[in-house]
CSV table of N, CA and C in Angstrom, one decimal:
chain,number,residue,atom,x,y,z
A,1,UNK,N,90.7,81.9,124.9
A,1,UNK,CA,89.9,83.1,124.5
A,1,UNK,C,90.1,83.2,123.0
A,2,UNK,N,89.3,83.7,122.6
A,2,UNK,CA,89.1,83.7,120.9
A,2,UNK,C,89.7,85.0,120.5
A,3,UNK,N,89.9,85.1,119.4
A,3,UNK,CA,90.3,86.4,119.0
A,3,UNK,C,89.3,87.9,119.1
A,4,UNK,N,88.5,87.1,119.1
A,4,UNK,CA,86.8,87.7,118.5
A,4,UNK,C,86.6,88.7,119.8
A,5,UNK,N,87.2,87.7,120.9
A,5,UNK,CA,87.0,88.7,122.1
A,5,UNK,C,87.9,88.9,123.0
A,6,UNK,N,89.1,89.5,122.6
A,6,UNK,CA,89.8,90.2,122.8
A,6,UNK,C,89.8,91.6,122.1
A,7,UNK,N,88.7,91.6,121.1
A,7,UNK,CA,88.5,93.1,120.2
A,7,UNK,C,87.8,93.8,121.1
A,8,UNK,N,88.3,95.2,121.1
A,8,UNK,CA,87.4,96.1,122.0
A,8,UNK,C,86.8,97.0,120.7
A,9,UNK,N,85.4,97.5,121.2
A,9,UNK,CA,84.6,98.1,120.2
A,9,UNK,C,85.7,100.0,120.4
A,10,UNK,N,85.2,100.3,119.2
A,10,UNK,CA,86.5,102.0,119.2
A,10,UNK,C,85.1,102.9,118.3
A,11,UNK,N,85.6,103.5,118.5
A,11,UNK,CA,84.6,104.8,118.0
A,11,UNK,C,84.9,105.9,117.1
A,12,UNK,N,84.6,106.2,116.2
A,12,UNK,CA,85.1,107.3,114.9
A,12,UNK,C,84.7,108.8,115.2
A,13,UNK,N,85.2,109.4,114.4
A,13,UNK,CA,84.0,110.6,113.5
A,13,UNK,C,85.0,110.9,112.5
A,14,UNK,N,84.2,111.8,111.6
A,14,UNK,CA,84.9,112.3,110.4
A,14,UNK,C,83.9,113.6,110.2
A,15,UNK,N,84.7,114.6,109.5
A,15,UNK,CA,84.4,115.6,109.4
A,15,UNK,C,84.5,116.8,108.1
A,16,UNK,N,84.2,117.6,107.4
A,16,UNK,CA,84.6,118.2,106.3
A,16,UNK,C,84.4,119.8,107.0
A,17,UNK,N,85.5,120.4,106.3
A,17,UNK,CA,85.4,121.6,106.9
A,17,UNK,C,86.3,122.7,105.5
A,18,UNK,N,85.9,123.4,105.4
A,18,UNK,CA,86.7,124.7,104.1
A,18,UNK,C,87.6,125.2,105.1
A,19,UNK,N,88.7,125.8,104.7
A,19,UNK,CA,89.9,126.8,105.0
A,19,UNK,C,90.5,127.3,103.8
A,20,UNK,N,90.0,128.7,104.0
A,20,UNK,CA,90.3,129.8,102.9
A,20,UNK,C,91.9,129.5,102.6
A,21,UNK,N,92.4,129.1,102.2
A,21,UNK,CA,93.6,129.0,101.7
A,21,UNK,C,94.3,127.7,100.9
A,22,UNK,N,95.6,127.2,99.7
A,22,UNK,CA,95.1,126.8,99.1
A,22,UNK,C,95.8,125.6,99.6
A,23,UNK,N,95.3,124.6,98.6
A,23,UNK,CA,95.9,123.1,100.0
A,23,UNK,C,97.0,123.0,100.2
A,24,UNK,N,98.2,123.8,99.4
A,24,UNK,CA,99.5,123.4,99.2
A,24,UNK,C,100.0,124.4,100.7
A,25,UNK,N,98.9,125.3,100.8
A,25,UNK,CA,99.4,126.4,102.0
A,25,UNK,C,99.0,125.7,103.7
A,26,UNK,N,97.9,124.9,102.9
A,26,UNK,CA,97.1,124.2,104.2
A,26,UNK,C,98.0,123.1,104.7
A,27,UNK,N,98.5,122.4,103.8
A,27,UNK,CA,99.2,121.2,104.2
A,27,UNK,C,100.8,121.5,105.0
A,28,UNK,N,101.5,122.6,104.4
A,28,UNK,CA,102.3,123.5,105.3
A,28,UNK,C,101.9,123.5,106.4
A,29,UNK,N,101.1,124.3,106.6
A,29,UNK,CA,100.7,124.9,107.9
A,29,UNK,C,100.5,123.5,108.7
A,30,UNK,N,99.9,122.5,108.2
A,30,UNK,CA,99.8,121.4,109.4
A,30,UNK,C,101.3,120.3,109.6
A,31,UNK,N,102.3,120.7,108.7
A,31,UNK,CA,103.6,119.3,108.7
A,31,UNK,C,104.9,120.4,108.8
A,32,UNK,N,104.7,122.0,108.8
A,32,UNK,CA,106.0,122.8,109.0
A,32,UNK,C,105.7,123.3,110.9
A,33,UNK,N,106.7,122.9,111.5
A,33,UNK,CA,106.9,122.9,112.6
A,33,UNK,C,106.6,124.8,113.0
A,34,UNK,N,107.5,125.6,112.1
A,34,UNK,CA,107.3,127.2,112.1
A,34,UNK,C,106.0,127.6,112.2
A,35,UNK,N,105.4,126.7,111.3
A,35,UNK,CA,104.3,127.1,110.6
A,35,UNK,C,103.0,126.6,111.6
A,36,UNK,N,103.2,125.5,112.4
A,36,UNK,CA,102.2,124.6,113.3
A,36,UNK,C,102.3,126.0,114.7
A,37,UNK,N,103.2,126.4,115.2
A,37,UNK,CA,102.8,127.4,116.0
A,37,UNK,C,102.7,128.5,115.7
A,38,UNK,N,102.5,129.5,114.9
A,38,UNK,CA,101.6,130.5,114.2
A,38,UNK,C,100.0,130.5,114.6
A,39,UNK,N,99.1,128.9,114.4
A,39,UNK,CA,98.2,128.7,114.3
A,39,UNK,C,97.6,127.9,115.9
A,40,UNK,N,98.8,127.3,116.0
A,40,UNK,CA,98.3,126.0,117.3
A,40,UNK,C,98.8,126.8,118.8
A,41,UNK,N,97.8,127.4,119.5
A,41,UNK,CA,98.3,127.5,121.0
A,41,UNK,C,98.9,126.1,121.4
A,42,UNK,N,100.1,127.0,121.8
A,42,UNK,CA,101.0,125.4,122.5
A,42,UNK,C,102.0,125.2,121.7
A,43,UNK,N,101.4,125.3,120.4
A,43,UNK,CA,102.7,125.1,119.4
A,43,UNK,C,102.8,123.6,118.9
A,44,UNK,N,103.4,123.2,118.3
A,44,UNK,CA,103.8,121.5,118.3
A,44,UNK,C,105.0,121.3,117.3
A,45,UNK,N,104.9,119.7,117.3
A,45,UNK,CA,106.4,119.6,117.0
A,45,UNK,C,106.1,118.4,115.4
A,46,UNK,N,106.8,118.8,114.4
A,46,UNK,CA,106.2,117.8,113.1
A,46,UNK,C,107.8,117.4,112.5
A,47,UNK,N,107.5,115.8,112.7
A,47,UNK,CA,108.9,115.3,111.6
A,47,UNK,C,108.3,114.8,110.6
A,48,UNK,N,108.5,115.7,109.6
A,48,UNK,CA,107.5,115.8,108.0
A,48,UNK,C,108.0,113.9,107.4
A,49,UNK,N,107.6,113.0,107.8
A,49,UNK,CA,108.0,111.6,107.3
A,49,UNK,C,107.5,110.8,108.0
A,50,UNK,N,107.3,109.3,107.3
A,50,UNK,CA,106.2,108.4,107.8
A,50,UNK,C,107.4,107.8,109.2
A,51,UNK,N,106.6,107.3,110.0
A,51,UNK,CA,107.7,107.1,111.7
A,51,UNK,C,108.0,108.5,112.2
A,52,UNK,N,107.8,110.1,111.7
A,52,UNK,CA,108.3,110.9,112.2
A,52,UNK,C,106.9,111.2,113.8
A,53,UNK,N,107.7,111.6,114.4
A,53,UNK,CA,107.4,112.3,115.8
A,53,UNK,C,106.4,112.9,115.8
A,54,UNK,N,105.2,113.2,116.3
A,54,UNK,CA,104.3,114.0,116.4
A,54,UNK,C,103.8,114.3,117.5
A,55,UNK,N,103.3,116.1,117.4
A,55,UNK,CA,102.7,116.7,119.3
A,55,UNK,C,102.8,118.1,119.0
A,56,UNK,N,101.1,117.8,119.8
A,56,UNK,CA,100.7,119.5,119.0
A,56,UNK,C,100.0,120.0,120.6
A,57,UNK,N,99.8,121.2,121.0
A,57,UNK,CA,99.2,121.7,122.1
A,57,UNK,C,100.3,121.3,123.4
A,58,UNK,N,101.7,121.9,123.6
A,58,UNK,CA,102.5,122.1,124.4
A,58,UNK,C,102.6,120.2,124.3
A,59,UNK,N,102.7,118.9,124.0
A,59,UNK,CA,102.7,117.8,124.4
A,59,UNK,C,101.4,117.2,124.8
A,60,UNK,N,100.5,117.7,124.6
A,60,UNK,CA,99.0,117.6,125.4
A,60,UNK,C,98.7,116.1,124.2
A,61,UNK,N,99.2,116.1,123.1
A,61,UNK,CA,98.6,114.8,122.0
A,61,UNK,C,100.0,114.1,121.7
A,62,UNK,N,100.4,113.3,121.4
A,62,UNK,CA,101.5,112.8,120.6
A,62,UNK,C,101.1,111.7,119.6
A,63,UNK,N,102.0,111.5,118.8
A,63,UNK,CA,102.0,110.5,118.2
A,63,UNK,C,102.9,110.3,117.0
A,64,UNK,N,102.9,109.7,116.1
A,64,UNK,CA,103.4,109.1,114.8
A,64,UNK,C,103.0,109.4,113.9
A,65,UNK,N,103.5,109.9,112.6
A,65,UNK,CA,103.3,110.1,111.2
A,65,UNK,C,102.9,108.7,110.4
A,66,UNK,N,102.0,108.4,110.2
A,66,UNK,CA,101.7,107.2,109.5
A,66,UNK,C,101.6,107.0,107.6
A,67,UNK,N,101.3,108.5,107.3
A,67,UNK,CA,101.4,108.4,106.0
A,67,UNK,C,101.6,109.9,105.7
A,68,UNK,N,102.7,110.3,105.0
A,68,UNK,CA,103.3,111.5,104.3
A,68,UNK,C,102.9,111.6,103.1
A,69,UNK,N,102.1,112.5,102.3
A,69,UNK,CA,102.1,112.5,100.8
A,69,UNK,C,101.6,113.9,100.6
A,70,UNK,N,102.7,114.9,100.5
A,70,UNK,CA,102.9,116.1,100.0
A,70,UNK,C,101.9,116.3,98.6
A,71,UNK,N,102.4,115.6,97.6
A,71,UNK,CA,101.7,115.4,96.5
A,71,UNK,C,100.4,115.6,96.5
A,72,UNK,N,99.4,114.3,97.0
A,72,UNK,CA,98.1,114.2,97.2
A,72,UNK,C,97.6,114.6,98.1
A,73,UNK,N,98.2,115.6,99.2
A,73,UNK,CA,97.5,116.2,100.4
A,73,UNK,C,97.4,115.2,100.9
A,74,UNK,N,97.9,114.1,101.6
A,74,UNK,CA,97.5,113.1,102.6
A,74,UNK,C,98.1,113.3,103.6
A,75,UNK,N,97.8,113.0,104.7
A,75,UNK,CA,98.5,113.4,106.1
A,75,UNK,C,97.7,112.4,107.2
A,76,UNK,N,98.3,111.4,107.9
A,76,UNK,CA,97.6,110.7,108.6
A,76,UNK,C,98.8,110.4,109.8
A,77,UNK,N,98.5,110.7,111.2
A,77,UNK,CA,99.1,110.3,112.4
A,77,UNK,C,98.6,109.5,113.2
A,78,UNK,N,99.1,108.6,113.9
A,78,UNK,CA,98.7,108.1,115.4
A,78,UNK,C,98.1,109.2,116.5
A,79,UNK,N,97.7,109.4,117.4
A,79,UNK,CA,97.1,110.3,118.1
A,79,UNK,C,96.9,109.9,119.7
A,80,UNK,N,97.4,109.7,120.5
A,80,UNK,CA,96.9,109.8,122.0
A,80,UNK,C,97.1,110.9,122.6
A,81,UNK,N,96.0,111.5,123.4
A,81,UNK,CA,96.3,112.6,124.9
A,81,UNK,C,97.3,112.2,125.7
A,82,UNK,N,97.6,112.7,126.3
A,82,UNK,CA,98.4,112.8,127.4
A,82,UNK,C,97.5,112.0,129.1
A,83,UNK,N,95.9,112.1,128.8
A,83,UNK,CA,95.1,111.8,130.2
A,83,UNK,C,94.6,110.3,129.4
A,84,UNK,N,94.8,110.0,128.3
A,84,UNK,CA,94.1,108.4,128.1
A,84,UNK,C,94.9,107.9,128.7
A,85,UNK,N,94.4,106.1,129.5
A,85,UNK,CA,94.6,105.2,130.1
A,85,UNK,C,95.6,104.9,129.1
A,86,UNK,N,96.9,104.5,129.6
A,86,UNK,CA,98.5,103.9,129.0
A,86,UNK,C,97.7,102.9,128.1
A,87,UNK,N,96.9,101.9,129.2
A,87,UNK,CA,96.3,100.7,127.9
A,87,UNK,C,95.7,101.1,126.9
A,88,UNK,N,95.2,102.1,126.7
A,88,UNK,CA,94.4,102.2,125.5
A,88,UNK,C,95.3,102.5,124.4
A,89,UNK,N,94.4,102.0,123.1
A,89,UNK,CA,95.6,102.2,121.7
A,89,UNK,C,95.2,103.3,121.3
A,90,UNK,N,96.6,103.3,120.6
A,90,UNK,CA,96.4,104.8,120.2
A,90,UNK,C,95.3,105.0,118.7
A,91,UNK,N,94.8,106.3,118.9
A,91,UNK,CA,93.7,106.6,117.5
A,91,UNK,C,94.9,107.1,116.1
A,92,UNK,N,93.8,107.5,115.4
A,92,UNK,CA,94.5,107.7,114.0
A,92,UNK,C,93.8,108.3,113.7
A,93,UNK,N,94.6,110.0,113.1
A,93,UNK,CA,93.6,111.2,112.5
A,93,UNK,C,94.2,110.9,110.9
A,94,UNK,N,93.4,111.2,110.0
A,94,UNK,CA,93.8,111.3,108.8
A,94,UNK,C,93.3,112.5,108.3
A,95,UNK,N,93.9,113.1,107.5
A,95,UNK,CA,93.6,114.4,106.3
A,95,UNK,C,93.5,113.6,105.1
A,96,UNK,N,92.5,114.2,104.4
A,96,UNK,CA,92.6,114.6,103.2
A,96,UNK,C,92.3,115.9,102.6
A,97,UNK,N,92.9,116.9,101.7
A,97,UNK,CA,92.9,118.0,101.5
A,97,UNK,C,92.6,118.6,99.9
A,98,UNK,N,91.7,118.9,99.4
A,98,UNK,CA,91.5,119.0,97.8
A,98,UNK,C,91.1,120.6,98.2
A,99,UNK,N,91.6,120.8,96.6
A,99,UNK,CA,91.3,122.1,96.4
A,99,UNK,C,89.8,122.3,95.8
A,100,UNK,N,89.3,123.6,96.5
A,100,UNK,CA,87.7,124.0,95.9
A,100,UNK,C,87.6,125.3,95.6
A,101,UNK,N,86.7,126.4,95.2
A,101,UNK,CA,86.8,127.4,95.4
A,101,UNK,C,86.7,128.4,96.5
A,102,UNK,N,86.7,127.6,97.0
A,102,UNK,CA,86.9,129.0,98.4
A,102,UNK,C,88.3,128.7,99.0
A,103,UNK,N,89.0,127.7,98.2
A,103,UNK,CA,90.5,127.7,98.7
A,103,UNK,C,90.9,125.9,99.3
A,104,UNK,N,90.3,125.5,100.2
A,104,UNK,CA,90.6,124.0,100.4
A,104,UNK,C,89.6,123.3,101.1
A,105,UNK,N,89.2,121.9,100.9
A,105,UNK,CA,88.0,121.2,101.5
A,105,UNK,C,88.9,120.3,102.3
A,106,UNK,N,88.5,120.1,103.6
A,106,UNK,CA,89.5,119.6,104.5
A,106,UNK,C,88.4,118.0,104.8
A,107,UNK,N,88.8,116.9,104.4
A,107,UNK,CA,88.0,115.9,105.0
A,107,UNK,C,89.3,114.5,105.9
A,108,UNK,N,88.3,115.1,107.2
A,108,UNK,CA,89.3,114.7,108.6
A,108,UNK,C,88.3,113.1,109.3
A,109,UNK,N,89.3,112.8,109.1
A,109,UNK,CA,88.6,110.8,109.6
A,109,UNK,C,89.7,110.4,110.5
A,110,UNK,N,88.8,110.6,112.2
A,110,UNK,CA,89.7,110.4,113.3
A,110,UNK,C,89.1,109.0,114.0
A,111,UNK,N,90.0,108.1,113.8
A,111,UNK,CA,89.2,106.6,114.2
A,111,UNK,C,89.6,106.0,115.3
A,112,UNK,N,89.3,105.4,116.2
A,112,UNK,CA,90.0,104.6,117.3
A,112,UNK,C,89.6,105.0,118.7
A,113,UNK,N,88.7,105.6,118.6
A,113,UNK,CA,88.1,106.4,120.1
A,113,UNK,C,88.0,105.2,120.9
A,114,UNK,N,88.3,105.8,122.4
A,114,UNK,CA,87.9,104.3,123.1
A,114,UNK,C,86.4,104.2,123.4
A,115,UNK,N,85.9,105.3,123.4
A,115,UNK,CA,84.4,105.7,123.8
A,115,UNK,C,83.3,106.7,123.0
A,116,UNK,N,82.4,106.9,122.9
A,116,UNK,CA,81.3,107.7,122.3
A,116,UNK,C,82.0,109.2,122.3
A,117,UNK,N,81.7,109.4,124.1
A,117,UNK,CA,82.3,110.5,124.9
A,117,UNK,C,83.3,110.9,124.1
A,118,UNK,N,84.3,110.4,124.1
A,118,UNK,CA,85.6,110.7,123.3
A,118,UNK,C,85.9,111.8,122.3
A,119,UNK,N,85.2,110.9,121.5
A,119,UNK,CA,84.6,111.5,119.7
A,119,UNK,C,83.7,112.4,119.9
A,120,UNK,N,82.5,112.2,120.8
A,120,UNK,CA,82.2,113.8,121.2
A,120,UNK,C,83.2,115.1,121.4
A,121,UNK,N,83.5,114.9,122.2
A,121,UNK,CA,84.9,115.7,122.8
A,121,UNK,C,85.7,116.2,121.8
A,122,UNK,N,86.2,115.3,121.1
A,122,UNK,CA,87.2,115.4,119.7
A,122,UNK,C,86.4,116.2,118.9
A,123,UNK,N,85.3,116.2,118.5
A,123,UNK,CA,84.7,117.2,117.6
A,123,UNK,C,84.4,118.1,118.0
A,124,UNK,N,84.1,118.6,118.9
A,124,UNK,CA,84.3,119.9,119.0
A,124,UNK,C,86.0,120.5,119.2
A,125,UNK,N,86.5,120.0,119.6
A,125,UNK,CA,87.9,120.3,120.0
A,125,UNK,C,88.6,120.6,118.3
A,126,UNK,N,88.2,120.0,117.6
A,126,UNK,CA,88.7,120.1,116.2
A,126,UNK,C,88.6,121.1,115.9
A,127,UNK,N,87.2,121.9,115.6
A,127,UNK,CA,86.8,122.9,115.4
A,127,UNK,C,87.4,123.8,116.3
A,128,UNK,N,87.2,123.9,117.5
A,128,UNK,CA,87.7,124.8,118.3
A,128,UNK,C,89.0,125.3,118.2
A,129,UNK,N,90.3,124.3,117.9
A,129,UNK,CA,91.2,124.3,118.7
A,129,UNK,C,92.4,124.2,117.1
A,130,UNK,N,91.5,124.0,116.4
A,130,UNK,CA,92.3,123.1,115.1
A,130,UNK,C,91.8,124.1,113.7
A,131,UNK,N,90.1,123.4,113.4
A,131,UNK,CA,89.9,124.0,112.2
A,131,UNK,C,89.6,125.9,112.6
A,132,UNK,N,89.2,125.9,113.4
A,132,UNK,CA,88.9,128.0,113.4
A,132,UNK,C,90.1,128.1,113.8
A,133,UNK,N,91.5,127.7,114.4
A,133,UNK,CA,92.9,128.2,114.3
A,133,UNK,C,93.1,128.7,113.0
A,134,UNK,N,93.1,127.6,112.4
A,134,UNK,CA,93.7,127.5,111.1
A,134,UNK,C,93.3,128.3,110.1
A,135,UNK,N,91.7,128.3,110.1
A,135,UNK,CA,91.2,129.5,109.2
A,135,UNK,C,91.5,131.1,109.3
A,136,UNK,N,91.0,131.4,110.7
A,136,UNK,CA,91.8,132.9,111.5
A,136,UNK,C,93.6,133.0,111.0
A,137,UNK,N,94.6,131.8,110.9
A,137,UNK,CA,95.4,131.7,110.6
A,137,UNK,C,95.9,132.5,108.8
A,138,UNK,N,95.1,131.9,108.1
A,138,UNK,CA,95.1,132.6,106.6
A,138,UNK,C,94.5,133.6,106.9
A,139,UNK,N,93.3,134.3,106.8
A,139,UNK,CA,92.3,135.2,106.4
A,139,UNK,C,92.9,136.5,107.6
A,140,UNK,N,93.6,136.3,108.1
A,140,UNK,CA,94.4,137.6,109.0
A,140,UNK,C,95.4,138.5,108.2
């Protein structure tokens, strides 16, 4: 069998979204464990370093810290649910976070879907569950 087809096709999305607050407050709020349940029903759990531990929504997601950079606002984890098939690999959410004037531009590139469905799913779930947390979170 070739390599060629052993690849399974994976599915993206990416997204930009503002949150009134400024990125140094935004990037907290998503890598300080205190600070992750404030905003996240369920709560989750953040080991602020690349290999550290990740799981947000009572255990409902886990994964790995893949790139830490305080500095540049970078933030990128591994990502599986809890209901994906064991065989499937796990996705990868990335942040990036710059400051604008209404406080932070959030641009979120979640890659590795096993299906269309998926990434459907995931985008709204972002918004729902993640980016209006987070904003309600500051502006309260």
């Amino acid at each position: 069998m070739s390599a060629a087809a052993t690849q399974r096709k994976t599915f993206a999305l990416s997204m930009k979204y503002i949150i009134y607050a400024s990125p140094e407050k935004l990037f907290d709020a998503l890598t300080k464990e205190a600070l992750i349940s404030e905003w996240c029903d369920g709560g989750g759990k953040m080991e602020p370093k690349v290999d550290g531990n990740f799981e947000l929504f009572d255990g409902w997601v886990k994964g790995k810290v893949v790139v830490f950079d305080p500095k540049k606002k970078v933030l990128s984890y591994t990502w599986k649910p809890g209901e994906w098939d064991k065989k499937t690999a796990n996705s990868v959410v990335t942040w990036q976070i710059k400051s604008n004037s209404a406080g932070s531009e959030i641009q979120l590139d979640h890659t590795g879907f096993p299906s269309q469905e998926e990434a459907d799913k995931h985008y709204d779930g972002w918004i729902d569950y993640v980016f209006e947390p987070l904003n309600d979170y500051f502006i309260r």
